[in-house]
Coordinates of C-alpha atoms in Angstrom, one line a residue:
M1 CA -7.7 23.9 -1.7
R2 CA -9.7 26.5 -2.3
T3 CA -10.0 30.6 0.0
P4 CA -11.5 30.0 3.2
F5 CA -12.8 33.5 3.2
A6 CA -16.3 32.8 1.1
P7 CA -18.8 31.9 2.7
L8 CA -21.3 28.3 1.5
D9 CA -24.8 26.5 2.9
R10 CA -24.5 23.7 3.8
D11 CA -25.2 21.1 0.3
M12 CA -22.4 23.5 -1.9
A13 CA -20.4 22.4 0.7
T14 CA -21.0 19.2 1.0
R15 CA -21.0 18.7 -2.6
A16 CA -16.9 20.8 -2.0
R17 CA -15.9 19.2 0.7
V18 CA -12.4 20.2 2.1
R19 CA -9.9 17.6 4.1
A20 CA -8.9 18.8 7.4
P21 CA -4.8 19.2 7.0
E22 CA -2.8 17.7 9.6
L23 CA -1.7 18.3 13.3
V24 CA 1.4 19.3 13.7
G25 CA 3.5 21.2 15.7
R26 CA 7.7 20.8 16.5
G27 CA 6.5 21.5 20.6
G28 CA 4.4 18.2 20.9
W29 CA 1.2 16.9 22.5
L30 CA 0.1 18.0 26.5
N31 CA -2.7 16.6 28.1
T32 CA -2.3 12.6 26.4
G33 CA -0.6 11.3 28.7
G34 CA 2.5 11.9 26.0
Q35 CA 0.4 9.8 23.2
Q36 CA 1.7 12.0 20.0
Y37 CA -1.7 11.9 17.8
N38 CA -2.7 12.8 14.3
L39 CA -6.5 13.8 12.9
A40 CA -6.4 9.7 11.7
D41 CA -6.6 8.9 15.7
L42 CA -9.4 11.0 15.7
R43 CA -11.7 10.1 13.2
G44 CA -15.4 9.1 13.6
R45 CA -15.2 11.9 16.4
I46 CA -16.6 15.6 16.0
T47 CA -13.3 17.1 16.4
I48 CA -12.9 21.4 17.5
I49 CA -9.6 22.5 16.9
D50 CA -9.3 25.7 19.5
F51 CA -6.1 28.0 17.9
W52 CA -5.5 30.2 21.0
T53 CA -2.7 31.7 22.6
F54 CA -2.5 32.6 26.1
C55 CA -1.6 36.3 26.1
C56 CA -4.7 36.9 24.5
I57 CA -7.8 36.8 27.1
N58 CA -10.2 36.3 24.4
C59 CA -8.7 33.4 23.4
L60 CA -9.6 33.1 27.4
H61 CA -12.9 33.5 27.5
V62 CA -12.9 30.6 24.7
L63 CA -11.6 28.6 27.0
D64 CA -14.5 29.1 29.5
E65 CA -16.8 29.2 26.5
L66 CA -16.9 26.0 26.0
R67 CA -16.2 23.8 29.2
E68 CA -20.0 23.4 29.2
L69 CA -19.9 22.2 25.5
E70 CA -16.9 19.4 25.7
E71 CA -18.5 18.4 29.1
K72 CA -21.8 17.6 27.4
H73 CA -20.7 16.1 24.4
R74 CA -17.5 14.6 25.5
D75 CA -18.5 11.3 24.6
T76 CA -18.7 12.4 20.8
V77 CA -16.4 15.5 20.6
V78 CA -12.5 16.4 20.7
I79 CA -11.5 19.3 21.3
I80 CA -8.3 20.4 20.7
G81 CA -6.3 23.0 21.2
V82 CA -3.4 25.0 19.1
H83 CA -1.1 26.8 20.4
S84 CA 0.2 29.6 18.7
P85 CA 2.1 31.9 19.9
K86 CA 2.5 35.6 19.3
F87 CA 5.3 36.4 21.9
V88 CA 8.7 34.6 22.4
H89 CA 7.6 33.8 25.8
E90 CA 4.9 31.8 24.7
A91 CA 6.8 29.8 21.9
E92 CA 8.6 28.3 24.4
H93 CA 7.9 24.5 25.3
Q94 CA 7.4 24.7 29.4
A95 CA 5.3 28.4 29.1
V96 CA 2.6 26.7 27.7
V97 CA 2.6 23.5 30.1
D98 CA 2.4 26.1 32.6
A99 CA -0.5 28.0 31.0
V100 CA -2.7 24.6 30.0
E101 CA -2.5 23.7 33.6
R102 CA -3.0 28.2 34.8
Y103 CA -6.4 28.1 32.6
G104 CA -7.6 24.7 34.1
V105 CA -7.3 23.4 29.6
A106 CA -8.8 20.2 30.2
H107 CA -8.4 18.7 26.3
P108 CA -5.7 18.0 24.8
V109 CA -3.2 20.7 23.2
L110 CA -0.9 20.7 21.0
D111 CA 2.3 22.8 21.0
D112 CA 3.1 24.5 17.7
P113 CA 5.2 26.9 18.1
D114 CA 6.4 27.7 14.4
L115 CA 2.4 28.0 13.9
T116 CA 2.9 25.6 11.3
T117 CA -1.0 24.5 11.9
W118 CA -1.8 27.8 12.2
K119 CA -0.4 28.3 8.5
Q120 CA -1.8 25.1 7.1
Y121 CA -5.5 26.2 8.2
A122 CA -4.5 30.4 6.9
V123 CA -5.6 31.6 10.9
R124 CA -5.5 34.8 11.0
A125 CA -7.0 35.8 14.3
W126 CA -6.1 34.4 18.0
P127 CA -8.7 32.5 18.4
T128 CA -10.3 30.7 15.7
L129 CA -12.6 27.6 16.1
V130 CA -12.4 25.1 12.9
V131 CA -14.5 22.3 13.4
I132 CA -14.1 19.0 11.9
D133 CA -16.9 16.5 10.8
P134 CA -16.0 12.7 11.9
E135 CA -14.8 11.0 8.2
G136 CA -11.9 14.5 8.3
Y137 CA -13.5 17.1 6.3
I138 CA -13.6 21.0 7.7
V139 CA -17.6 21.9 8.3
A140 CA -17.5 25.6 9.8
Q141 CA -14.3 28.2 10.9
H142 CA -14.9 31.1 13.6
A143 CA -12.5 34.1 15.0
G144 CA -13.0 35.8 18.1
E145 CA -15.6 34.5 20.8
G146 CA -19.9 33.9 21.1
H147 CA -19.7 31.0 19.1
A148 CA -20.4 28.3 21.8
H149 CA -24.6 28.7 20.8
A150 CA -23.7 28.0 17.2
I151 CA -20.5 24.9 17.5
E152 CA -22.9 23.3 19.6
K153 CA -26.4 23.1 16.9
L154 CA -23.4 22.1 14.4
V155 CA -22.6 19.3 16.7
E156 CA -26.0 18.3 17.4
E157 CA -26.8 18.1 13.9
L158 CA -23.1 16.3 13.0
E159 CA -24.7 13.8 15.7
A160 CA -27.6 12.7 14.5
E161 CA -26.2 13.1 10.5
H162 CA -23.2 10.3 11.1
A163 CA -24.8 8.7 13.4
A164 CA -26.9 8.0 11.1
K165 CA -24.7 7.0 8.4
G166 CA -23.0 4.9 10.9
T167 CA -19.2 7.5 11.4
L168 CA -19.8 7.8 14.1
R169 CA -18.0 6.9 16.9
R170 CA -19.2 7.7 20.5
G171 CA -16.4 6.6 24.2
D172 CA -13.7 8.1 25.5
G173 CA -11.5 10.7 24.2
P174 CA -7.4 11.2 24.5
Y175 CA -7.4 13.4 27.1
V176 CA -5.5 12.7 30.4
P177 CA -4.8 14.6 32.8
P178 CA -1.9 15.7 34.1
E179 CA -0.6 14.7 38.2
P180 CA -1.4 17.7 40.5
V181 CA 1.4 19.1 42.2
A182 CA 1.5 19.8 46.6
T183 CA 2.5 23.1 46.6
D184 CA 1.0 25.8 49.0
L185 CA 0.4 28.1 45.5
R186 CA 0.0 28.1 42.1
F187 CA 0.0 30.8 39.2
P188 CA -0.6 33.6 42.0
G189 CA -2.0 36.7 40.1
K190 CA -2.0 39.4 42.5
A191 CA -1.1 40.2 46.1
L192 CA -1.2 42.9 48.7
R193 CA -0.5 43.5 52.3
L194 CA -2.5 43.4 55.3
D195 CA -2.6 46.1 57.6
S196 CA -1.6 43.0 60.5
G197 CA 1.5 42.7 57.8
N198 CA 0.6 40.0 56.4
F199 CA -0.3 39.2 52.9
L200 CA -2.9 38.6 50.4
V201 CA -2.4 37.0 47.5
S202 CA -5.0 36.0 44.7
D203 CA -4.2 32.0 44.4
S204 CA -5.7 31.9 41.1
T205 CA -5.3 28.3 40.0
R206 CA -6.4 27.0 42.6
H207 CA -10.1 29.8 43.0
Q208 CA -9.1 31.3 46.2
L209 CA -7.4 33.8 48.4
V210 CA -4.5 32.6 50.8
E211 CA -3.4 34.8 53.5
L212 CA 0.3 34.0 54.0
E213 CA 2.6 35.8 57.3
A214 CA 4.5 38.8 56.8
D215 CA 8.5 36.3 55.7
G216 CA 5.4 35.9 53.0
E217 CA 5.0 30.9 52.9
S218 CA 3.4 30.6 56.5
V219 CA -0.2 30.0 55.4
V220 CA -2.1 31.3 57.7
R221 CA -5.1 30.9 55.9
R222 CA -7.4 30.1 53.0
V223 CA -10.8 32.0 51.8
G224 CA -13.4 30.1 49.1
S225 CA -13.9 26.4 48.9
G226 CA -11.0 25.6 46.1
R227 CA -13.7 25.2 43.5
R228 CA -14.1 27.0 40.3
G229 CA -18.0 29.6 41.5
F230 CA -19.9 32.0 41.9
G231 CA -21.8 30.7 45.3
P232 CA -20.5 32.3 48.4
E233 CA -17.9 30.9 49.4
E234 CA -16.3 30.5 45.3
F235 CA -13.9 32.2 43.4
N236 CA -13.4 32.2 39.5
E237 CA -9.5 31.8 38.5
P238 CA -9.8 35.5 41.0
Q239 CA -6.5 38.7 40.2
G240 CA -6.4 41.7 41.5
L241 CA -6.3 42.9 44.5
A242 CA -7.2 46.3 46.7
L243 CA -8.1 47.4 50.1
L244 CA -10.8 49.8 50.6
P245 CA -9.1 53.7 52.5
E246 CA -11.7 54.6 55.0
E247 CA -13.4 56.8 52.1
A248 CA -14.7 54.2 50.8
G249 CA -18.1 54.2 53.3
P250 CA -18.7 51.3 54.8
L251 CA -16.7 49.2 52.3
A252 CA -13.9 50.4 54.0
G253 CA -11.8 47.7 55.2
R254 CA -12.4 45.3 53.1
V255 CA -11.1 43.6 50.1
L256 CA -12.2 44.0 47.0
V257 CA -11.3 41.1 44.5
A258 CA -11.6 41.2 40.9
D259 CA -13.1 38.3 40.0
T260 CA -12.1 37.5 36.8
V261 CA -13.5 35.1 34.9
N262 CA -17.1 35.0 37.1
H263 CA -17.0 38.9 35.1
A264 CA -17.4 40.5 39.3
L265 CA -16.4 42.3 42.1
R266 CA -16.4 40.9 44.8
T267 CA -15.4 41.7 48.4
Y268 CA -13.9 40.1 51.6
D269 CA -13.8 41.0 55.0
P270 CA -10.7 39.6 57.3
A271 CA -12.2 40.6 60.4
T272 CA -15.4 38.4 59.2
G273 CA -14.2 36.2 56.1
A274 CA -17.3 37.2 54.9
I275 CA -17.6 37.7 50.9
E276 CA -20.1 39.8 49.1
T277 CA -20.5 40.5 45.3
V278 CA -20.6 44.1 44.7
A279 CA -20.3 44.5 41.1
G280 CA -21.4 42.0 38.0
T281 CA -24.1 40.1 37.4
G282 CA -21.8 37.0 36.8
R283 CA -22.4 36.6 32.9
Q284 CA -19.8 38.6 30.5
W285 CA -20.7 41.8 29.1
W286 CA -21.5 42.1 25.0
Q287 CA -20.7 44.9 22.9
G288 CA -24.6 46.5 23.3
S289 CA -25.0 45.5 26.9
P290 CA -25.2 48.9 29.5
T291 CA -21.7 50.6 30.2
S292 CA -22.8 52.3 34.0
G293 CA -25.8 51.4 36.6
P294 CA -26.7 49.7 39.0
A295 CA -23.2 47.5 39.7
L296 CA -25.4 44.5 40.3
E297 CA -27.6 45.1 37.1
V298 CA -24.6 45.1 34.8
D299 CA -22.8 42.7 32.9
L300 CA -18.4 43.0 33.3
S301 CA -16.0 41.3 31.2
S302 CA -12.6 39.6 33.2
P303 CA -11.8 42.4 35.7
W304 CA -8.2 41.9 36.0
D305 CA -7.0 43.9 38.2
V306 CA -8.6 47.0 40.6
A307 CA -6.9 50.3 42.6
W308 CA -8.2 53.4 44.5
F309 CA -7.4 56.7 42.8
D310 CA -9.6 59.4 42.8
G311 CA -12.2 58.9 44.8
L312 CA -13.3 56.0 43.1
L313 CA -12.2 51.7 42.4
W314 CA -10.5 51.9 39.2
V315 CA -11.1 48.0 37.4
A316 CA -8.5 47.0 34.4
M317 CA -11.5 45.7 32.4
A318 CA -9.1 43.5 30.7
G319 CA -11.8 41.8 28.8
V320 CA -13.2 44.9 26.4
H321 CA -9.6 47.0 27.1
Q322 CA -10.8 49.8 29.0
L323 CA -10.3 50.8 32.6
W324 CA -14.0 50.9 35.1
T325 CA -15.1 52.5 37.8
Y326 CA -16.9 51.1 40.8
D327 CA -18.9 53.7 43.5
P328 CA -19.4 52.2 46.6
A329 CA -21.2 55.5 47.7
T330 CA -23.9 54.8 44.8
G331 CA -23.5 51.4 44.0
T332 CA -23.3 52.0 40.7
V333 CA -20.2 51.0 37.6
A334 CA -19.2 54.0 34.9
V335 CA -16.4 52.9 31.7
A336 CA -14.1 55.8 33.2
A337 CA -11.4 55.2 30.0
G338 CA -11.2 53.7 26.7
T339 CA -13.9 52.3 23.2
T340 CA -13.3 48.6 23.6
N341 CA -11.1 48.8 19.7
E342 CA -7.7 46.6 21.1
G343 CA -4.3 49.0 20.5
L344 CA -2.7 52.1 21.8
V345 CA -3.7 55.2 21.4
D346 CA -3.2 58.7 24.3
G347 CA -5.9 61.5 24.1
P348 CA -8.9 62.7 26.4
A349 CA -10.6 58.8 28.5
D350 CA -13.0 58.4 26.6
E351 CA -11.4 58.6 22.4
A352 CA -8.3 56.1 24.2
W353 CA -7.6 52.5 23.8
F354 CA -6.1 50.2 25.4
A355 CA -5.4 46.1 25.1
Q356 CA -5.7 44.4 28.0
P357 CA -5.0 46.5 31.3
S358 CA -4.3 43.7 33.6
G359 CA -2.2 45.7 36.4
L360 CA -3.7 49.0 38.4
A361 CA -1.4 51.5 41.1
A362 CA -2.0 54.1 42.2
T363 CA -0.5 57.6 43.3
A364 CA -1.9 61.3 43.9
E365 CA -1.5 62.4 40.7
R366 CA -1.2 59.2 38.5
L367 CA -3.0 56.0 38.0
W368 CA 0.0 54.1 36.8
I369 CA -1.9 51.1 33.9
A370 CA -0.1 48.1 32.3
D371 CA -1.3 47.8 29.4
S372 CA -0.1 43.4 28.5
E373 CA -1.1 43.3 25.1
T374 CA 0.8 47.2 24.2
S375 CA 3.6 45.8 25.9
A376 CA 3.1 49.9 27.1
L377 CA 2.9 51.2 30.6
R378 CA 0.7 54.0 30.7
W379 CA -1.0 56.5 33.2
I380 CA -4.6 58.4 33.3
D381 CA -4.6 62.0 34.7
P382 CA -7.0 62.8 38.2
A383 CA -9.9 64.3 37.0
T384 CA -9.9 67.7 35.6
G385 CA -12.7 70.6 37.0
D386 CA -14.8 69.7 34.1
G387 CA -14.5 66.4 34.8
S388 CA -12.4 65.0 31.7
R389 CA -9.1 63.1 32.2
S390 CA -6.2 62.1 29.7
V391 CA -4.1 58.7 28.4
H392 CA -0.6 58.6 28.6
T393 CA 1.9 56.2 27.6
A394 CA 5.4 55.3 29.0
V395 CA 7.0 53.0 27.9
G396 CA 5.3 51.2 24.2
S397 CA 4.6 51.6 20.8
G398 CA 1.8 49.1 19.7
L399 CA 0.8 45.6 19.1
F400 CA 3.4 44.3 17.6
D401 CA 6.8 45.3 19.4
F402 CA 8.0 44.3 22.0
G403 CA 11.7 43.4 24.0
H404 CA 14.3 44.1 26.8
R405 CA 15.3 46.7 25.5
D406 CA 16.5 49.7 28.6
G407 CA 17.1 53.5 28.6
D408 CA 15.7 56.6 26.7
A409 CA 11.2 56.0 27.5
G410 CA 10.6 56.7 23.9
Q411 CA 12.7 53.5 22.6
A412 CA 12.2 51.0 25.8
L413 CA 10.5 47.6 25.7
L414 CA 8.4 45.6 27.8
Q415 CA 7.0 42.3 27.2
H416 CA 3.6 41.9 27.9
P417 CA 3.6 43.3 31.6
L418 CA 0.9 42.9 34.2
G419 CA 1.8 44.5 37.2
V420 CA 3.1 47.7 37.9
T421 CA 3.7 48.9 41.9
A422 CA 4.0 53.1 43.3
L423 CA 7.9 52.9 44.5
P424 CA 8.4 55.7 47.5
D425 CA 10.9 57.5 45.1
G426 CA 8.0 58.9 42.3
S427 CA 9.4 55.3 40.2
V428 CA 6.9 52.4 39.2
A429 CA 8.7 49.3 39.2
V430 CA 6.6 47.5 36.1
S431 CA 6.1 42.8 36.5
D432 CA 7.7 42.8 33.1
T433 CA 6.0 38.9 33.2
Y434 CA 7.3 37.5 29.7
N435 CA 10.7 38.8 30.4
H436 CA 10.6 37.3 33.5
A437 CA 12.2 40.6 34.8
L438 CA 11.0 43.7 37.1
R439 CA 11.6 47.2 35.6
R440 CA 11.9 50.2 36.6
F441 CA 10.2 53.2 35.1
D442 CA 11.2 56.7 36.9
P443 CA 9.4 59.6 35.5
A444 CA 12.2 62.1 36.7
T445 CA 14.7 61.4 34.3
G446 CA 12.7 59.7 31.2
Q447 CA 14.5 56.3 32.0
V448 CA 13.9 53.1 32.2
S449 CA 15.9 50.4 33.8
T450 CA 16.1 46.3 35.2
L451 CA 15.7 46.3 38.5
A452 CA 16.1 41.8 38.4
T453 CA 16.0 39.2 36.5
D454 CA 15.5 35.7 35.9
L455 CA 11.8 35.8 37.4
R456 CA 9.6 33.3 36.9
E457 CA 6.5 35.6 34.8
P458 CA 6.5 37.8 37.7
S459 CA 2.4 39.1 37.5
D460 CA 2.5 41.5 40.4
A461 CA 4.8 42.8 43.3
V462 CA 4.3 44.9 46.7
L463 CA 6.4 46.7 49.1
A464 CA 7.3 46.0 52.2
G465 CA 9.4 47.9 53.7
S466 CA 13.1 48.6 51.9
D467 CA 12.3 45.4 49.9
I468 CA 9.7 44.5 47.3
V469 CA 7.9 41.2 47.2
V470 CA 7.2 39.9 43.8
V471 CA 4.5 37.7 42.7
E472 CA 6.5 34.7 40.9
S473 CA 3.6 32.8 39.1
A474 CA 5.1 30.3 37.2
R475 CA 7.1 29.3 40.3
H476 CA 4.1 29.7 42.8
R477 CA 5.9 31.8 45.2
L478 CA 6.1 35.2 46.4
T479 CA 9.9 36.7 46.6
R480 CA 11.7 39.1 48.3
L481 CA 13.8 41.7 47.2
R482 CA 16.0 44.3 48.1
L483 CA 15.5 47.6 46.4
P484 CA 18.8 48.0 44.4
E485 CA 19.7 51.7 44.6
E486 CA 21.1 51.3 40.8
A487 CA 19.1 49.0 37.7
V488 CA 21.0 46.5 36.3
R489 CA 21.5 46.7 33.0
V490 CA 20.4 44.3 29.7
E491 CA 21.6 43.4 27.4
A492 CA 19.1 44.8 24.2
V493 CA 16.9 42.7 22.5
A494 CA 13.9 44.1 20.5
H495 CA 11.2 42.0 18.9
R496 CA 7.9 41.7 16.4
T497 CA 5.7 39.5 16.3
R498 CA 6.5 36.1 14.3
R499 CA 3.3 36.3 12.4
D500 CA 3.9 35.8 8.2
A501 CA 2.9 39.1 6.8
T502 CA 0.0 39.6 3.9
E503 CA 1.9 41.0 0.8
V504 CA -1.2 43.0 -0.7
A505 CA -0.7 45.2 -4.1
P506 CA -0.4 49.2 -3.7
G507 CA -3.6 51.4 -3.8
E508 CA -6.8 49.7 -3.9
L509 CA -7.9 46.9 -1.7
R510 CA -11.0 45.4 -1.1
L511 CA -11.9 44.0 2.3
D512 CA -14.9 41.8 3.1
V513 CA -15.2 39.8 6.2
V514 CA -17.1 36.9 6.3
F515 CA -20.1 36.6 8.4
Q516 CA -22.6 33.5 8.2
A517 CA -26.2 33.4 10.7
P518 CA -25.3 30.4 11.9
A519 CA -27.9 27.5 11.4
G520 CA -31.6 28.3 12.8
Q521 CA -30.7 31.6 13.8
K522 CA -30.7 35.4 11.3
L523 CA -29.7 38.6 11.2
D524 CA -30.9 40.9 13.9
T525 CA -32.0 44.4 12.1
R526 CA -34.7 45.3 14.0
Y527 CA -33.2 47.7 15.5
G528 CA -30.7 48.8 12.7
P529 CA -28.0 47.5 11.3
S530 CA -26.5 44.4 12.8
T531 CA -22.9 44.3 11.6
R532 CA -20.1 47.2 12.7
L533 CA -16.8 47.5 11.4
L534 CA -14.3 50.0 12.2
V535 CA -11.1 49.7 10.4
S536 CA -7.9 51.9 11.1
A537 CA -3.3 51.2 10.3
T538 CA -0.7 51.2 12.0
P539 CA 1.3 53.4 10.6
A540 CA -1.6 55.5 10.2
E541 CA -0.1 56.7 6.4
L542 CA -0.4 52.6 5.8
L543 CA -4.6 53.9 4.6
A544 CA -5.0 56.3 2.7
D545 CA -8.8 56.0 2.6
G546 CA -10.9 53.7 3.9
S547 CA -10.4 54.5 8.1
G548 CA -12.7 54.4 10.4
A549 CA -16.8 53.4 10.6
G550 CA -19.2 51.8 9.6
T551 CA -22.4 49.0 9.1
D552 CA -21.1 46.9 6.4
L553 CA -18.6 43.8 6.6
S554 CA -17.6 44.7 2.9
R555 CA -14.7 48.2 2.2
G556 CA -12.6 48.9 -0.3
L557 CA -9.6 50.3 0.8
R558 CA -6.5 52.5 -0.8
L559 CA -3.4 52.0 0.4
N560 CA -0.7 54.2 0.0
P561 CA 2.3 53.0 -2.1
E562 CA 5.1 55.5 -0.4
I563 CA 4.3 52.8 3.3
A564 CA 6.0 49.5 2.1
E565 CA 4.5 47.4 5.2
G566 CA 2.1 48.4 8.3
V567 CA -0.2 46.3 10.6
L568 CA -3.7 46.5 9.3
H569 CA -6.3 46.6 12.4
V570 CA -9.2 45.1 11.4
S571 CA -12.7 45.3 14.2
A572 CA -15.9 43.4 13.2
M573 CA -18.8 42.9 15.3
A574 CA -22.3 41.2 14.0
A575 CA -25.8 39.9 16.3
S576 CA -28.2 37.0 15.2
C577 CA -31.4 35.6 17.0
D578 CA -32.8 32.7 16.8
D579 CA -35.2 32.2 14.0
E580 CA -38.3 32.0 15.7
E581 CA -39.7 30.8 12.5
A582 CA -37.4 27.9 12.2
G583 CA -38.4 26.8 15.3
A584 CA -36.5 28.6 18.0
E585 CA -39.4 28.4 21.5
Y586 CA -36.7 31.1 23.4
A587 CA -35.4 33.1 20.8
A588 CA -32.0 33.9 22.0
C589 CA -30.1 36.8 20.9
H590 CA -26.3 36.2 20.3
V591 CA -23.0 39.2 19.5
H592 CA -19.9 37.5 17.4
Q593 CA -16.8 39.8 17.4
Q594 CA -13.4 39.3 16.5
D595 CA -10.4 41.9 16.3
W596 CA -8.1 41.3 13.8
G597 CA -4.6 42.7 13.4
V598 CA -2.5 42.0 10.0
P599 CA 1.1 42.7 9.2
L600 CA 0.7 44.2 6.0
R601 CA 3.5 44.0 3.0
V602 CA 2.5 46.5 0.6
T603 CA 4.0 44.2 -3.2
E604 CA 3.7 45.8 -6.5
G605 CA 1.8 42.3 -7.9
A606 CA 0.1 41.0 -5.0
Q607 CA -3.7 40.7 -4.0
T608 CA -6.1 43.0 -4.3
R609 CA -8.5 41.1 -1.8
L610 CA -8.3 40.1 2.1
G611 CA -11.0 38.0 3.5
L612 CA -11.5 37.9 7.0
V613 CA -14.1 35.6 8.6
L614 CA -16.2 36.1 11.5
A615 CA -18.6 33.3 11.5
G616 CA -18.9 30.8 8.2
L617 CA -18.2 27.3 6.5
D618 CA -15.4 26.8 5.2
A619 CA -15.0 27.6 1.7

């Protein structure tokens, strides 16, 4: 099979077609009514394979991008999700079953815990989309988000081409929806305690808020229609909740809701039941969009949690790996920390890197952050006199190290935590989601311990007197625990991401990021270079030369022969616009972007070139 990293034109692709490898996964098929499938069963349909993993915010964005295309071309297109896990928990079959329901995946999913199909298709990044024509040949590959428009154009071309050839088969696809389950909550995300003592819970999968009595079980009321939408009575997978204090002015007493998939902040007034949008446009933020200004005019990206800190409403903007703030007094939003690069870098707020911040908890001295993709607990200081802030890490070491280990914070491990809760003694409880545990970090001693195990995907927790009430998301309930005087010790387990390392030779390494503007588009160079490339490494010493930012998608790197292995971090972006000369009536511009973390092993005699596909035809 030819290397999939060099671009081709359509004529060349037609002359040298590549047969798609078979779909194989030890976990079997979901959303098919128990039926097992292979590529031969899909012959005659246009097949789009979505390589995803449920921890990845970019993968969740792509699920949402594909919904319209999936519905519009339901009789000709079959989307197949191939679930390819990063974390150990994601390799559990039941966890994949839960994720498919949690995120409303309305197409068949192949559970591939061993990454068998991932390797056969030479995939290097989550998410990656591969388009297969009705005759079973690969015609395009796209890494990252923002490709739905280009794929739809390609689908329309393939429909016309294969209808003319007689090789297009229309009809119902293999998707069989699962049977609905009756529970009061369905994959709840976050919770808060109201002044009444009742609990308000974001019932994320059902697109509602639910108020429960103080027992945490009896339903008082449901807020929202339960339909996915952005109307006055609708939410779209809501997550974080914050009760606004008196200093929030006219919004005091309202609940601020992170309406995640609507990319918006909404308020809910418990007194009147009114829902109002206070920030976001309903559109997802892309590179180059404004990062501050009137809150209702600035795009947001998957806000996951919210908390009041240092006189502002802080937002864990998981979709762009940043923290933003919302000021109710001025009605404005602004970036407060993070660069949009994904990773774990401390220091001045405007230089720090995050990776899907998903949980916030405020004290007078610190804003605690559950940084999920780095399996880290971090914090940010209040502003100093000159307005500056710093970001620090308490627990965690990077994107690829995770596990369940107690003890000194410098060597303790978490696994994809989604929530953090400030405790009365100055310590914090961490909802250690993929370890099914509630953990505790004590800043006074620098120690990490385990408060409780045998939870099921805990995603948040809230204090209730001397108890702590945990959102057990995958058990669809709130669970009340007594805060113990001493933590429970568990046997230490450490993991690294199980992706195979790419063997490269020491010394010079050529990095090529392939981007070919989709048909009917061209690179947008009206305002300067239309591409961006950022390269770094963990450990930093792996790269002797070639790190940093630039506009060329190809770069010469030099590897340190004294470092045997590490991870190369590559972030690429390209902007393309519809070609008016090609007949586009209403020209629009599109941003294509992707971050890769490529494990490398430095080996004498290995390859001296590394190719990554951002977008282009398979080659």
